[in-house]
Amino acid sequence: MRLGKQGHEMRLTRVAIILFVIATALGPSYTAQGYSPIVHVISELAAQNTPHNYIMAGAFVALGAGILYDGVRTFHRTLLPFMLFGLAFGAAGLFGHKPITPSVSYIAWVDSMHSILATVSGIALTIGFGWQVFAAKSLKQKRLAAALALVCVGMPMLMFQMPQFQGLIQRAMYIVVFAWLWLFYPDRIHA
């Protein structure tokens, strides 16, 4: 996909980030009553048997596919953890989280698959940032990668410690990660 006279490639990752952010921001207006962006995680917008869950599920798949496509298009080995992140993140969208409403039925193994894939995506992303600590050329880039690896470990731990704010914490983490992906992925990842 090309944009403008200068022929800059439009990265699908960026398009998918925009779609994901819109789906997340509008989520409380289309999902189950009682959903709170402060308390509930983004995956719960794509929960099983939840109104309009296909919107957020599609956003997960689109973002994962965009990351994977951009990684394949400009492939080098340091992109592998980020490509695995995209693959697992997108696949997580195909398996719905359990609903926020306790009385709504759901399939437990599907929820478990979502959790496993979400965990794999987080681990892959953390490994990708860790790899950049060693591969980056400047001290500034190394520090940024180290900080992001810590964010990817620390913020999920904070979510467990403060479940009443897990949605807010997750959104803050996604903002940081998405900003990095927007600015650096895939062309400014260091081989």
GROMACS .gro file of C-alpha atoms in nm:
model
  191
    1MET     CA    1   0.000   0.000   0.000
    2ARG     CA    2   0.149   0.337  -0.100
    3LEU     CA    3   0.068   0.686   0.017
    4GLY     CA    4   0.163   1.026  -0.124
    5LYS     CA    5   0.404   1.128  -0.396
    6GLN     CA    6   0.708   1.030  -0.194
    7GLY     CA    7   0.607   0.664  -0.209
    8HIS     CA    8   0.619   0.602   0.166
    9GLU     CA    9   0.485   0.260   0.252
   10MET     CA   10   0.183   0.270   0.478
   11ARG     CA   11   0.237   0.005   0.736
   12LEU     CA   12  -0.064  -0.215   0.803
   13THR     CA   13   0.036  -0.213   1.168
   14ARG     CA   14  -0.050   0.158   1.183
   15VAL     CA   15  -0.388   0.111   1.016
   16ALA     CA   16  -0.467  -0.175   1.253
   17ILE     CA   17  -0.360   0.029   1.559
   18ILE     CA   18  -0.609   0.298   1.454
   19LEU     CA   19  -0.886   0.037   1.416
   20PHE     CA   20  -0.798  -0.123   1.750
   21VAL     CA   21  -0.799   0.212   1.933
   22ILE     CA   22  -1.136   0.307   1.782
   23ALA     CA   23  -1.290  -0.032   1.869
   24THR     CA   24  -1.155  -0.001   2.224
   25ALA     CA   25  -1.268   0.360   2.272
   26LEU     CA   26  -1.620   0.285   2.147
   27GLY     CA   27  -1.638  -0.045   2.335
   28PRO     CA   28  -1.844   0.069   2.633
   29SER     CA   29  -2.115   0.190   2.392
   30TYR     CA   30  -2.156  -0.143   2.211
   31THR     CA   31  -2.081  -0.411   2.469
   32ALA     CA   32  -2.257  -0.562   2.772
   33GLN     CA   33  -2.408  -0.328   3.024
   34GLY     CA   34  -2.180  -0.273   3.323
   35TYR     CA   35  -1.856  -0.274   3.124
   36SER     CA   36  -1.607  -0.025   3.271
   37PRO     CA   37  -1.282   0.072   3.096
   38ILE     CA   38  -1.129   0.122   3.440
   39VAL     CA   39  -1.215  -0.223   3.573
   40HIS     CA   40  -1.252  -0.446   3.266
   41VAL     CA   41  -0.978  -0.549   3.025
   42ILE     CA   42  -1.003  -0.495   2.651
   43SER     CA   43  -1.043  -0.868   2.584
   44GLU     CA   44  -1.376  -0.857   2.763
   45LEU     CA   45  -1.511  -0.645   2.477
   46ALA     CA   46  -1.462  -0.956   2.259
   47ALA     CA   47  -1.602  -1.193   2.522
   48GLN     CA   48  -1.814  -1.491   2.431
   49ASN     CA   49  -2.189  -1.429   2.403
   50THR     CA   50  -2.138  -1.055   2.446
   51PRO     CA   51  -2.318  -0.796   2.232
   52HIS     CA   52  -2.118  -0.696   1.924
   53ASN     CA   53  -1.809  -0.890   2.039
   54TYR     CA   54  -1.709  -0.936   1.675
   55ILE     CA   55  -1.601  -0.569   1.662
   56MET     CA   56  -1.324  -0.612   1.917
   57ALA     CA   57  -1.244  -0.966   1.803
   58GLY     CA   58  -1.193  -0.829   1.453
   59ALA     CA   59  -0.970  -0.553   1.588
   60PHE     CA   60  -0.751  -0.814   1.762
   61VAL     CA   61  -0.723  -1.016   1.442
   62ALA     CA   62  -0.654  -0.705   1.231
   63LEU     CA   63  -0.376  -0.583   1.459
   64GLY     CA   64  -0.215  -0.925   1.481
   65ALA     CA   65  -0.236  -0.967   1.103
   66GLY     CA   66  -0.093  -0.619   1.041
   67ILE     CA   67   0.204  -0.683   1.268
   68LEU     CA   68   0.266  -1.023   1.111
   69TYR     CA   69   0.233  -0.888   0.755
   70ASP     CA   70   0.469  -0.595   0.815
   71GLY     CA   71   0.720  -0.830   0.975
   72VAL     CA   72   0.713  -1.071   0.681
   73ARG     CA   73   0.734  -0.783   0.432
   74THR     CA   74   1.057  -0.646   0.584
   75PHE     CA   75   1.182  -0.966   0.744
   76HIS     CA   76   1.496  -0.999   0.949
   77ARG     CA   77   1.547  -1.223   1.249
   78THR     CA   78   1.507  -0.952   1.515
   79LEU     CA   79   1.145  -0.917   1.398
   80LEU     CA   80   1.064  -1.278   1.490
   81PRO     CA   81   0.947  -1.212   1.849
   82PHE     CA   82   0.730  -0.924   1.729
   83MET     CA   83   0.586  -1.142   1.453
   84LEU     CA   84   0.508  -1.410   1.714
   85PHE     CA   85   0.346  -1.138   1.924
   86GLY     CA   86   0.128  -1.044   1.626
   87LEU     CA   87   0.037  -1.406   1.552
   88ALA     CA   88  -0.061  -1.483   1.914
   89PHE     CA   89  -0.237  -1.147   1.963
   90GLY     CA   90  -0.444  -1.196   1.649
   91ALA     CA   91  -0.523  -1.558   1.735
   92ALA     CA   92  -0.637  -1.448   2.082
   93GLY     CA   93  -0.911  -1.254   1.906
   94LEU     CA   94  -1.045  -1.578   1.761
   95PHE     CA   95  -1.098  -1.724   2.110
   96GLY     CA   96  -1.338  -1.526   2.326
   97HIS     CA   97  -1.275  -1.429   2.686
   98LYS     CA   98  -1.538  -1.526   2.940
   99PRO     CA   99  -1.819  -1.266   2.967
  100ILE     CA  100  -1.832  -1.002   3.241
  101THR     CA  101  -2.188  -1.106   3.328
  102PRO     CA  102  -2.170  -1.418   3.550
  103SER     CA  103  -2.507  -1.554   3.431
  104VAL     CA  104  -2.400  -1.559   3.063
  105SER     CA  105  -2.286  -1.902   2.946
  106TYR     CA  106  -1.946  -1.952   2.785
  107ILE     CA  107  -1.709  -2.229   2.683
  108ALA     CA  108  -1.429  -2.261   2.937
  109TRP     CA  109  -1.166  -2.406   2.701
  110VAL     CA  110  -1.217  -2.116   2.459
  111ASP     CA  111  -1.155  -1.870   2.744
  112SER     CA  112  -0.846  -2.073   2.842
  113MET     CA  113  -0.713  -2.059   2.485
  114HIS     CA  114  -0.761  -1.682   2.486
  115SER     CA  115  -0.561  -1.656   2.810
  116ILE     CA  116  -0.283  -1.880   2.679
  117LEU     CA  117  -0.252  -1.684   2.355
  118ALA     CA  118  -0.260  -1.351   2.538
  119THR     CA  119   0.020  -1.475   2.766
  120VAL     CA  120   0.225  -1.598   2.469
  121SER     CA  121   0.181  -1.260   2.299
  122GLY     CA  122   0.303  -1.078   2.612
  123ILE     CA  123   0.605  -1.305   2.649
  124ALA     CA  124   0.695  -1.267   2.280
  125LEU     CA  125   0.669  -0.889   2.302
  126THR     CA  126   0.888  -0.881   2.614
  127ILE     CA  127   1.147  -1.102   2.442
  128GLY     CA  128   1.139  -0.869   2.142
  129PHE     CA  129   1.212  -0.567   2.361
  130GLY     CA  130   1.478  -0.762   2.549
  131TRP     CA  131   1.643  -0.853   2.218
  132GLN     CA  132   1.647  -0.486   2.126
  133VAL     CA  133   1.842  -0.407   2.444
  134PHE     CA  134   2.130  -0.598   2.287
  135ALA     CA  135   2.068  -0.521   1.919
  136ALA     CA  136   2.005  -0.146   1.938
  137LYS     CA  137   2.292   0.078   1.836
  138SER     CA  138   2.251   0.374   2.069
  139LEU     CA  139   2.231   0.383   2.446
  140LYS     CA  140   1.903   0.576   2.418
  141GLN     CA  141   1.747   0.298   2.209
  142LYS     CA  142   1.877   0.033   2.449
  143ARG     CA  143   1.726   0.218   2.747
  144LEU     CA  144   1.392   0.256   2.569
  145ALA     CA  145   1.383  -0.116   2.489
  146ALA     CA  146   1.471  -0.205   2.849
  147ALA     CA  147   1.201   0.027   2.981
  148LEU     CA  148   0.944  -0.130   2.749
  149ALA     CA  149   1.043  -0.481   2.855
  150LEU     CA  150   0.990  -0.373   3.217
  151VAL     CA  151   0.652  -0.222   3.128
  152CYS     CA  152   0.547  -0.552   2.965
  153VAL     CA  153   0.635  -0.741   3.284
  154GLY     CA  154   0.548  -0.484   3.551
  155MET     CA  155   0.211  -0.361   3.433
  156PRO     CA  156   0.048  -0.707   3.407
  157MET     CA  157   0.177  -0.778   3.758
  158LEU     CA  158   0.024  -0.449   3.872
  159MET     CA  159  -0.305  -0.554   3.711
  160PHE     CA  160  -0.309  -0.863   3.934
  161GLN     CA  161  -0.232  -0.652   4.241
  162MET     CA  162  -0.497  -0.391   4.159
  163PRO     CA  163  -0.785  -0.569   3.981
  164GLN     CA  164  -1.016  -0.274   4.042
  165PHE     CA  165  -0.794  -0.075   3.801
  166GLN     CA  166  -0.684  -0.352   3.564
  167GLY     CA  167  -0.862  -0.204   3.262
  168LEU     CA  168  -0.698   0.134   3.313
  169ILE     CA  169  -0.353  -0.020   3.369
  170GLN     CA  170  -0.386  -0.238   3.059
  171ARG     CA  171  -0.489   0.061   2.847
  172ALA     CA  172  -0.187   0.259   2.969
  173MET     CA  173   0.039  -0.034   2.877
  174TYR     CA  174  -0.121  -0.063   2.532
  175ILE     CA  175  -0.074   0.310   2.469
  176VAL     CA  176   0.300   0.280   2.539
  177VAL     CA  177   0.340  -0.036   2.328
  178PHE     CA  178   0.128   0.100   2.042
  179ALA     CA  179   0.326   0.425   2.038
  180TRP     CA  180   0.648   0.223   2.005
  181LEU     CA  181   0.501   0.004   1.731
  182TRP     CA  182   0.380   0.315   1.547
  183LEU     CA  183   0.722   0.480   1.560
  184PHE     CA  184   0.957   0.185   1.519
  185TYR     CA  185   0.790  -0.125   1.379
  186PRO     CA  186   0.913  -0.284   1.154
  187ASP     CA  187   1.157  -0.054   0.976
  188ARG     CA  188   1.343   0.085   1.277
  189ILE     CA  189   1.399  -0.244   1.460
  190HIS     CA  190   1.768  -0.314   1.483
  191ALA     CA  191   1.909  -0.624   1.324
   0.00000   0.00000   0.00000
